[in-house]
Short mmCIF file of C-alpha atoms in Angstrom, two decimals:
data_model
loop_
_atom_site.label_atom_id
_atom_site.label_comp_id
_atom_site.label_asym_id
_atom_site.label_seq_id
_atom_site.Cartn_x
_atom_site.Cartn_y
_atom_site.Cartn_z
CA MET P 244 -18.84 -22.42 -2.73
CA ILE P 245 -16.81 -24.12 -5.48
CA ARG P 246 -17.33 -21.11 -7.69
CA THR P 247 -16.02 -18.60 -5.15
CA THR P 248 -13.03 -20.64 -3.83
CA THR P 249 -11.65 -21.56 -7.27
CA PRO P 250 -9.93 -18.32 -7.76
CA PHE P 251 -8.57 -18.67 -4.24
CA PHE P 252 -6.90 -22.06 -4.94
CA LEU P 253 -5.77 -21.05 -8.47
CA THR P 254 -4.02 -18.03 -7.16
CA LEU P 255 -2.39 -20.02 -4.37
CA LEU P 256 -1.05 -22.54 -6.90
CA SER P 257 0.04 -19.71 -9.22
CA MET P 258 1.92 -18.13 -6.34
CA VAL P 259 3.75 -21.16 -5.69
CA LEU P 260 4.60 -21.89 -9.34
CA LEU P 261 5.28 -18.27 -10.52
CA SER P 262 7.11 -17.02 -7.52
CA GLY P 263 10.36 -17.44 -9.53
CA TYR P 264 9.19 -14.51 -11.83
CA ALA P 265 9.06 -12.12 -8.90
CA ARG P 266 12.79 -11.52 -8.86
CA GLY P 267 15.17 -10.28 -11.40
CA GLN P 268 15.02 -8.18 -14.41
CA SER P 269 13.37 -10.38 -16.96
CA LYS P 270 10.86 -8.70 -19.32
CA LEU P 271 7.97 -10.57 -17.67
CA GLN P 272 7.43 -9.91 -14.06
CA ILE P 273 4.65 -11.78 -12.06
CA HIS P 274 3.62 -10.77 -8.51
CA GLY P 275 0.71 -11.62 -6.52
CA TYR P 276 -0.91 -11.35 -2.96
CA LEU P 277 -3.55 -13.19 -0.87
CA THR P 278 -5.20 -12.53 2.44
CA GLN P 279 -7.62 -15.05 3.98
CA ALA P 280 -9.34 -14.29 7.08
CA TYR P 281 -11.88 -15.44 9.59
CA ALA P 282 -14.24 -12.71 11.07
CA PHE P 283 -17.08 -12.51 13.48
CA THR P 284 -19.11 -9.76 15.16
CA ASP P 285 -20.99 -9.68 18.55
CA GLY P 286 -24.29 -8.93 17.02
CA HIS P 287 -25.09 -6.84 13.91
CA GLN P 288 -23.76 -7.84 10.49
CA PHE P 289 -21.03 -5.18 9.51
CA LEU P 290 -18.96 -4.96 6.42
CA GLY P 291 -20.30 -8.41 5.47
CA ILE P 292 -19.24 -10.09 8.77
CA PRO P 293 -22.11 -12.00 10.49
CA ASP P 294 -22.26 -12.79 14.09
CA GLU P 295 -21.79 -16.48 13.45
CA GLY P 296 -18.52 -15.64 11.70
CA THR P 297 -17.30 -16.16 8.24
CA THR P 298 -14.26 -17.52 6.49
CA ASP P 299 -15.52 -16.22 3.17
CA TYR P 300 -13.33 -13.21 3.62
CA ARG P 301 -10.42 -12.79 1.50
CA THR P 302 -8.64 -10.62 -1.17
CA LEU P 303 -6.18 -11.78 -3.77
CA ALA P 304 -4.55 -10.73 -6.95
CA LEU P 305 -2.19 -11.67 -9.69
CA GLN P 306 -0.21 -9.03 -11.41
CA PHE P 307 1.69 -9.36 -14.86
CA GLY P 308 4.06 -6.73 -15.97
CA TYR P 309 5.74 -6.79 -19.28
CA ALA P 310 8.61 -4.44 -20.15
CA LEU P 311 8.57 -3.28 -23.79
CA ASP P 312 11.85 -1.55 -23.46
CA ASP P 313 13.58 0.55 -20.80
CA ASN P 314 10.85 3.22 -21.04
CA SER P 315 7.56 1.39 -21.44
CA LYS P 316 5.74 -1.50 -20.08
CA LEU P 317 2.24 -3.04 -19.86
CA VAL P 318 0.77 -4.08 -16.57
CA ILE P 319 -2.42 -6.24 -16.00
CA GLN P 320 -3.72 -7.17 -12.55
CA PHE P 321 -6.65 -9.46 -11.91
CA SER P 322 -8.32 -9.87 -8.50
CA HIS P 323 -10.76 -11.75 -6.46
CA ARG P 324 -12.43 -10.32 -3.39
CA ARG P 325 -14.95 -11.94 -0.83
CA MET P 326 -16.52 -9.82 1.83
CA GLY P 327 -18.68 -12.42 3.60
CA LEU P 328 -22.36 -11.57 3.30
CA SER P 329 -21.95 -7.96 2.37
CA PRO P 330 -24.60 -6.75 -0.22
CA VAL P 331 -21.73 -5.12 -1.97
CA MET P 332 -20.75 -8.72 -3.09
CA ALA P 333 -23.74 -8.50 -5.69
CA PHE P 334 -21.40 -6.23 -7.67
CA GLU P 335 -18.38 -8.26 -7.41
CA HIS P 336 -17.35 -10.86 -10.11
CA ASP P 337 -15.39 -13.87 -8.99
CA VAL P 338 -12.46 -12.49 -10.98
CA LYS P 339 -12.26 -9.00 -11.98
CA LEU P 340 -9.85 -6.92 -14.07
CA ASP P 341 -8.11 -4.62 -11.49
CA TRP P 342 -5.69 -2.80 -13.62
CA ALA P 343 -4.70 -2.75 -17.31
CA PHE P 344 -2.57 0.00 -18.38
CA ALA P 345 0.40 0.91 -20.52
CA GLU P 346 3.09 3.04 -18.99
CA TYR P 347 5.59 5.32 -20.73
CA TRP P 348 8.49 7.15 -19.29
CA PHE P 349 9.18 10.44 -21.46
CA THR P 350 12.13 11.39 -19.25
CA GLU P 351 13.64 9.95 -16.02
CA ALA P 352 11.09 12.12 -14.09
CA ILE P 353 7.95 12.25 -16.27
CA ALA P 354 5.64 9.27 -16.92
CA ALA P 355 2.18 8.65 -18.23
CA LYS P 356 -0.11 5.72 -17.61
CA VAL P 357 -3.04 5.12 -19.88
CA GLY P 358 -5.84 2.55 -19.47
CA LYS P 359 -7.35 1.32 -16.27
CA VAL P 360 -4.79 2.87 -13.86
CA GLN P 361 -4.52 3.13 -10.09
CA LEU P 362 -6.13 6.34 -8.87
CA PRO P 363 -3.59 8.40 -6.83
CA MET P 364 -5.55 9.36 -3.76
CA GLY P 365 -4.16 9.53 -0.26
CA ILE P 366 -1.79 7.00 1.37
CA TYR P 367 -3.62 3.78 0.67
CA ASN P 368 -5.86 4.02 -2.38
CA GLU P 369 -3.35 2.24 -4.62
CA LEU P 370 -2.65 -0.39 -1.96
CA ARG P 371 -6.24 -1.22 -1.02
CA ASP P 372 -5.93 -5.02 -0.56
CA VAL P 373 -2.27 -5.77 -0.21
CA GLY P 374 -2.36 -7.58 3.17
CA THR P 375 1.40 -7.88 3.76
CA VAL P 376 1.87 -4.14 3.88
CA LEU P 377 -1.42 -3.05 5.56
CA PRO P 378 -1.73 -3.04 9.31
CA PHE P 379 -5.20 -4.08 9.41
CA PHE P 380 -7.32 -6.28 6.96
CA ARG P 381 -9.09 -3.27 5.60
CA ILE P 382 -7.74 0.29 4.93
CA PRO P 383 -9.61 2.97 7.02
CA TYR P 384 -13.26 2.27 5.90
CA TYR P 385 -14.78 5.88 6.44
CA THR P 386 -12.02 7.41 4.47
CA TYR P 387 -11.65 4.99 1.59
CA GLY P 388 -14.91 3.11 1.67
CA GLU P 389 -15.75 -0.09 -0.18
CA GLY P 390 -16.24 1.20 -3.64
CA SER P 391 -18.20 4.21 -2.34
CA TRP P 392 -17.43 7.72 -3.33
CA ALA P 393 -13.83 6.61 -4.54
CA SER P 394 -12.33 4.01 -6.76
CA GLU P 395 -9.11 2.22 -6.77
CA THR P 396 -8.74 2.96 -10.42
CA VAL P 397 -9.47 5.54 -13.09
CA ASP P 398 -10.27 4.69 -16.75
CA GLY P 399 -8.32 7.37 -18.28
CA ILE P 400 -4.80 8.82 -17.95
CA VAL P 401 -2.46 9.56 -15.03
CA LEU P 402 0.51 11.87 -15.49
CA SER P 403 3.29 11.68 -12.87
CA THR P 404 6.43 13.64 -12.26
CA TYR P 405 9.02 14.54 -9.49
CA LEU P 406 9.99 18.00 -8.74
CA LEU P 407 13.34 19.14 -7.10
CA ALA P 408 14.36 15.51 -6.97
CA ASP P 409 17.86 16.36 -5.75
CA SER P 410 16.56 18.66 -2.90
CA PRO P 411 15.87 17.40 0.63
CA TRP P 412 12.42 18.95 0.27
CA ASN P 413 10.95 17.51 -2.99
CA PHE P 414 7.61 16.71 -4.60
CA ASP P 415 5.80 13.78 -6.19
CA VAL P 416 3.03 14.97 -8.40
CA SER P 417 0.27 13.03 -10.09
CA VAL P 418 -2.60 14.55 -12.13
CA PHE P 419 -5.45 12.36 -13.66
CA TYR P 420 -8.53 12.56 -15.81
CA GLY P 421 -11.06 9.87 -16.65
CA GLY P 422 -14.06 8.10 -15.23
CA TRP P 423 -14.95 4.98 -13.11
CA ASP P 424 -17.80 3.03 -11.69
CA THR P 425 -18.48 3.29 -8.03
CA ILE P 426 -20.98 1.85 -5.56
CA GLU P 427 -23.05 4.18 -3.34
CA ALA P 428 -23.94 2.59 -0.03
CA GLY P 429 -25.86 5.31 1.87
CA ASP P 430 -27.99 2.55 2.86
CA PRO P 431 -25.52 -0.39 3.35
CA SER P 432 -28.24 -2.86 2.98
CA VAL P 433 -29.21 -1.66 -0.56
CA PRO P 434 -25.98 -0.58 -2.36
CA VAL P 435 -26.44 0.79 -5.87
CA ARG P 436 -24.16 1.34 -8.82
CA ALA P 437 -23.21 4.90 -9.95
CA HIS P 438 -20.99 6.16 -12.69
CA VAL P 439 -18.49 8.91 -12.44
CA GLU P 440 -17.27 10.75 -15.49
CA ASP P 441 -15.09 13.80 -16.24
CA GLY P 442 -13.09 13.06 -13.05
CA VAL P 443 -10.26 15.40 -13.01
CA GLY P 444 -7.73 15.93 -10.11
CA GLY P 445 -4.31 15.57 -8.71
CA GLN P 446 -2.16 14.28 -5.86
CA LEU P 447 0.78 16.16 -4.40
CA TRP P 448 3.20 14.63 -1.92
CA LEU P 449 5.88 16.81 -0.23
CA ASN P 450 8.83 14.61 0.82
CA THR P 451 10.78 15.99 3.63
CA PRO P 452 14.57 15.73 4.69
CA VAL P 453 13.36 13.34 7.48
CA ASP P 454 13.49 9.95 5.83
CA GLY P 455 9.94 8.51 5.77
CA LEU P 456 8.00 11.67 6.56
CA ARG P 457 5.80 13.18 3.81
CA PHE P 458 2.87 15.31 3.55
CA GLY P 459 0.15 15.01 0.96
CA ILE P 460 -2.95 16.68 -0.42
CA GLU P 461 -5.38 15.39 -3.06
CA ALA P 462 -8.49 16.95 -4.71
CA HIS P 463 -10.71 16.01 -7.60
CA ARG P 464 -14.03 16.83 -9.08
CA SER P 465 -16.35 14.80 -11.09
CA THR P 466 -19.84 14.26 -12.51
CA VAL P 467 -21.77 11.44 -10.96
CA SER P 468 -24.82 9.72 -12.58
CA GLY P 469 -26.88 6.63 -11.65
CA GLY P 470 -27.03 5.39 -8.15
CA SER P 471 -29.85 6.89 -6.06
CA ARG P 472 -30.33 9.65 -8.70
CA ALA P 473 -33.21 9.89 -11.13
CA ALA P 474 -32.68 8.59 -14.63
CA GLY P 475 -30.74 11.17 -16.62
CA GLU P 476 -29.98 13.21 -13.52
CA LYS P 477 -26.27 14.17 -12.92
CA SER P 478 -24.66 15.86 -9.95
CA ARG P 479 -21.38 17.45 -9.29
CA ALA P 480 -19.04 16.00 -6.61
CA THR P 481 -15.81 17.35 -5.12
CA THR P 482 -13.47 15.65 -2.73
CA TRP P 483 -10.21 16.47 -1.16
CA THR P 484 -7.71 14.48 1.12
CA ALA P 485 -4.99 15.78 3.33
CA SER P 486 -2.43 13.35 4.57
CA VAL P 487 0.44 13.01 7.04
CA ASP P 488 2.59 9.85 6.46
CA ALA P 489 5.45 9.15 8.91
CA ARG P 490 6.97 5.94 8.28
CA LEU P 491 10.00 5.72 10.38
CA GLU P 492 12.08 2.65 11.20
CA ARG P 493 10.17 1.48 14.38
CA PHE P 494 7.25 3.86 14.55
CA THR P 495 4.65 4.72 11.95
CA PHE P 496 2.08 7.37 12.27
CA GLN P 497 -0.45 8.27 9.65
CA ALA P 498 -3.48 10.52 9.63
CA GLU P 499 -5.70 11.57 6.82
CA SER P 500 -8.74 13.86 6.47
CA PHE P 501 -11.20 13.26 3.78
CA SER P 502 -14.07 15.48 2.50
CA TYR P 503 -16.75 14.69 -0.06
CA ASN P 504 -19.40 17.17 -1.08
CA PHE P 505 -22.38 16.07 -3.18
CA GLY P 506 -25.91 17.21 -3.98
CA ASP P 507 -27.72 17.25 -0.69
CA GLY P 508 -25.00 16.92 1.77
CA SER P 509 -21.44 16.11 2.71
CA TRP P 510 -19.20 13.24 4.09
CA ARG P 511 -16.25 14.30 6.31
CA SER P 512 -13.88 11.64 7.70
CA TYR P 513 -10.50 11.39 9.41
CA TYR P 514 -8.42 8.59 10.84
CA ALA P 515 -5.24 8.40 12.83
CA TYR P 516 -3.13 5.24 12.84
CA ALA P 517 -0.10 4.50 15.07
CA GLY P 518 2.01 1.41 14.71
CA TYR P 519 5.00 0.27 16.64
CA ASN P 520 7.59 -2.50 15.73
CA ILE P 521 7.99 -4.22 19.00
CA ASN P 522 10.74 -6.23 17.36
CA GLU P 523 11.57 -7.39 13.85
CA LYS P 524 8.62 -9.77 13.67
CA LEU P 525 5.91 -8.32 15.98
CA ARG P 526 4.03 -5.05 15.42
CA ALA P 527 1.38 -3.40 17.42
CA ASN P 528 -1.26 -1.31 15.76
CA ALA P 529 -4.09 1.10 16.90
CA GLN P 530 -6.37 3.22 14.81
CA VAL P 531 -9.39 5.40 15.23
CA ASP P 532 -11.47 6.12 12.12
CA VAL P 533 -14.32 8.58 12.18
CA GLY P 534 -16.87 9.48 9.48
CA ARG P 535 -19.64 12.11 9.66
CA LEU P 536 -22.59 12.26 7.13
CA LYS P 537 -24.44 15.50 6.83
CA LEU P 538 -27.60 15.71 4.86
CA GLU P 539 -29.97 18.63 4.23
CA ILE P 540 -32.97 17.87 2.13
CA ASN P 541 -35.32 20.64 1.18
CA GLU P 542 -37.96 19.61 -1.31
CA PRO P 543 -41.52 21.07 -1.86
CA PHE P 544 -43.08 18.25 0.14
CA PHE P 545 -40.28 16.90 2.21
CA SER P 546 -37.50 18.47 4.32
CA ALA P 547 -35.18 16.84 6.73
CA SER P 548 -31.66 17.08 8.09
CA ALA P 549 -29.38 14.46 9.36
CA ASP P 550 -25.99 14.60 11.23
CA ALA P 551 -24.80 11.01 11.62
CA ASN P 552 -21.45 10.13 13.26
CA ASN P 553 -19.76 6.91 12.70
CA ARG P 554 -16.46 5.81 14.46
CA ASP P 555 -14.42 2.67 14.55
CA PHE P 556 -11.55 2.15 17.00
CA ALA P 557 -9.23 -0.67 16.40
CA ILE P 558 -6.19 -2.45 17.89
CA GLY P 559 -4.34 -5.32 16.41
CA PHE P 560 -1.07 -7.18 16.00
CA ASN P 561 0.90 -8.33 13.09
CA TYR P 562 3.36 -11.19 13.28
CA LYS P 563 5.79 -11.45 10.29
CA LEU P 564 6.87 -15.06 9.79
CA SER P 565 8.80 -13.50 6.83
CA PRO P 566 8.37 -10.14 4.98
CA SER P 567 6.04 -11.91 2.61
CA LEU P 568 3.96 -13.90 5.12
CA VAL P 569 2.21 -12.14 7.92
CA LEU P 570 -0.31 -13.23 10.53
CA LYS P 571 -2.83 -10.80 11.80
CA VAL P 572 -5.39 -10.31 14.49
CA GLU P 573 -7.54 -7.26 15.17
CA HIS P 574 -10.33 -6.19 17.22
CA HIS P 575 -12.71 -3.33 16.43
CA TRP P 576 -15.37 -1.20 18.47
CA MET P 577 -17.68 0.34 15.98
CA LYS P 578 -20.51 2.74 16.66
CA GLY P 579 -22.50 4.11 13.82
CA TYR P 580 -25.14 3.81 11.14
CA LEU P 581 -23.58 1.74 8.42
CA VAL P 582 -24.37 -1.81 9.48
CA ASP P 583 -25.54 -4.27 6.77
CA ASP P 584 -28.63 -5.50 8.56
CA ASN P 585 -31.41 -3.10 9.42
CA PRO P 586 -29.36 0.04 9.41
CA PRO P 587 -30.86 2.84 11.55
CA ASP P 588 -32.37 5.73 9.85
CA PHE P 589 -29.91 8.77 9.49
CA PHE P 590 -32.61 11.28 10.26
CA THR P 591 -34.38 9.58 13.17
CA GLY P 592 -32.37 6.60 14.34
CA ASP P 593 -29.75 6.08 16.97
CA PRO P 594 -26.34 4.68 16.13
CA VAL P 595 -25.69 0.97 16.88
CA LYS P 596 -22.66 -0.56 18.40
CA VAL P 597 -20.75 -3.52 16.93
CA GLN P 598 -17.58 -5.31 18.03
CA TYR P 599 -15.93 -7.33 15.46
CA THR P 600 -12.76 -9.35 15.16
CA ILE P 601 -10.78 -10.45 12.11
CA ILE P 602 -7.97 -12.99 12.29
CA GLY P 603 -6.01 -13.66 9.07
CA ALA P 604 -2.88 -14.43 7.22
CA SER P 605 -1.53 -12.43 4.31
CA ALA P 606 1.11 -13.62 1.68
CA SER P 607 2.68 -11.96 -1.32
CA PHE P 608 5.40 -12.70 -3.78
CA MET M 84 2.62 -13.30 42.18
CA LYS M 85 1.01 -10.64 40.14
CA ARG M 86 4.07 -8.39 40.68
CA VAL M 87 6.35 -11.25 39.49
CA LEU M 88 4.27 -11.66 36.43
CA LEU M 89 4.18 -7.88 35.76
CA LEU M 90 7.92 -7.64 36.15
CA SER M 91 8.46 -10.60 33.83
CA ILE M 92 6.25 -9.09 31.21
CA LEU M 93 7.91 -5.66 31.59
CA SER M 94 11.36 -7.13 31.41
CA LEU M 95 10.38 -9.24 28.24
CA ALA M 96 8.93 -6.12 26.52
CA GLY M 97 12.18 -4.24 27.59
CA CYS M 98 14.32 -6.90 26.04
CA CYS M 99 12.28 -6.74 22.72
CA LEU M 100 12.53 -2.93 22.71
CA ILE M 101 16.28 -2.79 23.06
CA SER M 102 17.24 -5.80 21.10
CA ASP M 103 17.45 -3.76 17.84
CA PHE M 104 19.52 -1.03 19.41
CA THR M 105 22.38 -3.24 20.73
CA HIS M 106 24.15 -3.97 17.38
CA ALA M 107 27.89 -3.46 17.90
CA LYS M 108 29.23 -0.65 15.75
CA ALA M 109 31.43 -2.61 13.39
CA GLN M 110 33.68 -1.42 10.48
CA GLN M 111 32.04 -1.69 7.14
CA SER M 112 32.87 -5.05 5.65
CA TYR M 113 31.71 -4.58 2.21
CA LYS M 114 32.71 -2.50 -0.98
CA ILE M 115 30.48 -0.86 -3.52
CA ILE M 116 31.36 -2.17 -7.05
CA VAL M 117 30.58 -1.03 -10.55
CA ASN M 118 31.66 -1.99 -14.09
CA LEU M 119 35.12 -0.94 -15.15
CA THR M 120 33.83 1.12 -17.97
CA ASN M 121 31.72 3.19 -15.59
CA ARG M 122 33.06 6.75 -15.35
CA THR M 123 31.73 7.44 -11.95
CA SER M 124 34.13 6.96 -9.19
CA SER M 125 32.25 8.08 -6.09
CA LEU M 126 28.73 8.54 -4.86
CA THR M 127 27.14 9.68 -1.62
CA ARG M 128 25.37 7.20 0.63
CA LYS M 129 22.08 8.70 -0.33
CA ALA M 130 22.81 8.55 -4.07
CA ILE M 131 23.60 4.85 -3.66
CA SER M 132 20.49 4.25 -1.73
CA LYS M 133 18.37 5.97 -4.39
CA MET M 134 19.97 3.85 -7.08
CA PHE M 135 19.21 0.66 -5.37
CA LEU M 136 15.57 1.86 -4.48
CA LYS M 137 15.34 2.85 -8.31
CA LYS M 138 14.55 6.40 -7.46
CA THR M 139 17.45 7.32 -9.48
CA LYS M 140 17.29 5.27 -12.74
CA LYS M 141 20.41 6.43 -14.57
CA TRP M 142 23.96 7.25 -14.13
CA PRO M 143 25.27 10.76 -14.66
CA ASP M 144 26.43 9.78 -18.23
CA GLY M 145 22.84 8.49 -19.04
CA GLN M 146 23.73 4.87 -18.75
CA LYS M 147 20.76 2.84 -17.27
CA ALA M 148 21.60 1.88 -13.73
CA LEU M 149 21.38 -1.83 -12.95
CA PRO M 150 21.47 -2.51 -9.12
CA VAL M 151 22.20 -5.99 -8.06
CA ASP M 152 21.31 -7.04 -4.49
CA ARG M 153 22.15 -10.21 -2.42
CA LEU M 154 19.39 -12.43 -1.20
CA SER M 155 17.41 -11.06 1.73
CA LYS M 156 18.77 -13.47 4.33
CA SER M 157 22.38 -12.78 3.57
CA ALA M 158 24.41 -11.08 6.34
CA ILE M 159 26.09 -8.69 3.89
CA ARG M 160 22.62 -7.52 2.61
CA ALA M 161 21.47 -6.64 6.23
CA GLU M 162 24.79 -4.59 6.75
CA PHE M 163 24.40 -2.84 3.30
CA SER M 164 20.82 -2.09 4.13
CA LYS M 165 21.60 -0.68 7.63
CA THR M 166 24.50 1.54 6.48
CA ILE M 167 23.27 2.63 3.07
CA HIS M 168 19.51 2.74 3.31
CA LYS M 169 19.57 3.17 7.13
CA LYS M 170 16.72 0.64 7.23
CA SER M 171 16.37 -2.96 8.00
CA VAL M 172 16.09 -5.44 5.12
CA SER M 173 12.43 -6.00 6.06
CA SER M 174 11.76 -2.37 5.72
CA ILE M 175 13.18 -2.29 2.32
CA GLN M 176 11.27 -5.25 1.42
CA ALA M 177 8.15 -3.64 2.51
CA TYR M 178 8.95 -0.60 0.46
CA TRP M 179 9.23 -2.88 -2.60
CA GLN M 180 6.06 -4.65 -1.86
CA ARG M 181 4.26 -1.16 -1.80
CA GLN M 182 6.12 -0.14 -5.08
CA ILE M 183 5.06 -3.38 -6.81
CA PHE M 184 1.50 -3.50 -5.71
CA SER M 185 0.77 0.20 -6.42
CA GLY M 186 2.30 -0.47 -9.88
CA HIS M 187 5.22 1.94 -9.39
CA GLY M 188 8.07 -0.50 -9.96
CA VAL M 189 9.81 -3.71 -9.21
CA PRO M 190 13.15 -4.41 -7.37
CA GLY M 191 16.31 -5.06 -9.07
CA LEU M 192 18.11 -8.48 -9.46
CA GLU M 193 19.02 -10.50 -6.47
CA LYS M 194 22.00 -12.84 -6.48
CA ARG M 195 22.70 -15.74 -4.38
CA THR M 196 26.53 -15.59 -4.18
CA GLU M 197 29.38 -12.94 -4.33
CA LYS M 198 30.69 -14.61 -7.47
CA GLU M 199 27.24 -14.24 -9.19
CA VAL M 200 27.24 -10.45 -8.26
CA LEU M 201 31.00 -10.06 -9.53
CA ASP M 202 30.20 -11.83 -12.70
CA TYR M 203 27.03 -9.64 -13.30
CA VAL M 204 28.80 -6.35 -12.52
CA ARG M 205 31.57 -7.33 -14.95
CA ALA M 206 29.13 -8.14 -17.78
CA HIS M 207 26.89 -5.14 -17.47
CA PRO M 208 28.23 -1.60 -17.94
CA GLY M 209 25.47 0.04 -15.91
CA ALA M 210 25.60 -2.43 -13.00
CA ILE M 211 26.26 -1.62 -9.40
CA GLY M 212 26.49 -4.21 -6.61
CA TYR M 213 28.30 -4.88 -3.32
CA VAL M 214 30.72 -7.60 -2.20
CA SER M 215 32.78 -8.29 0.96
CA LYS M 216 35.93 -6.14 1.21
CA ASN M 217 38.12 -9.32 0.97
CA ALA M 218 36.61 -10.36 -2.47
CA LYS M 219 38.84 -10.34 -5.52
CA MET M 220 38.01 -7.07 -7.43
CA ASP M 221 39.38 -8.18 -10.78
CA GLY M 222 37.40 -6.74 -13.69
CA VAL M 223 35.35 -4.36 -11.46
CA LYS M 224 35.83 -0.89 -10.09
CA VAL M 225 35.39 -0.08 -6.33
CA LEU M 226 33.22 2.85 -5.87
CA THR M 227 34.06 5.36 -3.11
CA ILE M 228 31.21 6.44 -0.73
CA LYS M 229 31.48 10.23 -0.49
CA LYS M 230 30.86 11.62 2.99
#
């Protein structure tokens, strides 16, 4: 307990002591965020949340940026994450290195980041745990996973540029190359570590003349080893994501569709989110998140097929005490296969229903 | 009783919904200022907004742009935000949080007082700020907002 709460209190203390570095144009910039929640379910354990409830549910990070000159900087971010009783926690260190990269701007419009860099994928991949800007505790699970099929970062290089910057219709483009570790949780009770290499892909955002409305598409392909594969076995994987992001003054609508094709099957997911600012402080949120697993196994002595649907419907409210301090409450109705305790068999079992509630507070500086 | 309760809830919700739309349209009470050496004399609203959001990083002559804001709770910041960014201060703060924590950038300097803004703009050739229209503009240049 002491071991897992130490990073929490150290970050809290750091947030108070270092908040002065969050403003201004000094060479050293320090920022951080923290979300602490209490969560419970009505039965099954899901996403690490037991029915008796847990307060061991938090995300926090400290980010240090140092500008070497006008065109280059170094950024390091450390994070700490607790997901209650989730088996995925076996792979989480108390404090982990989130990012460590060097950024260089060749021109005003072309930049390169090298190192452990955020992976540009969809609306939320670069902002997975920043509670003060997320409507719910977690970004859509069936699209972004928890370390599965995607990663927050790539160990490699990301090149970014803007196209037609002065036009009302303009583009943000990023391409990347590298590898990353990931967690495969086909059976959520027994997640396994896999390694992705030769990941190559890109993200394209089309910004429209409507302020806050943009459309995106991302695709990448890679080679995956480890995980549930035999030793030495490697498989090719391809993903693509299509996004609509309308962030207007009072109303936000976001929808994304995600596709992941791997050896024996595919994962398709989509979500739609709507948020409405009732006033400056109070925001209402609703989201439906759907994921569908298709498996087709044809081996000499075994063949089977599965078509497993998962869905999560959520409503929630955010109350902004200030832009950097937000209270949140959310309730979810989930039906699917990905529970932590005794998950039903994809091939023969029926989906289970779980309701869960998360109440939390998020701060950042 | 139920009708009274329902009406009360609907009225309260209605008040919340319209509260943000009832701002009286007032005349702009601030001026955009730059350093005296800055060769630019006018910019569009969108160009100013881009500069404060660091989407544009340089002036036309190649000088690094140094936007200087007022603290988030100041009334002039709220007006600047509404008229230049067409967004509330909290929306802009949310934008910066997304930029910071996705590793894309950090906001510019924030100054507590008008005098601090004026001093900063006088001292930095690439600076751009805003002060109330009644402030003494000695040593700075007022930028025209192009239609």
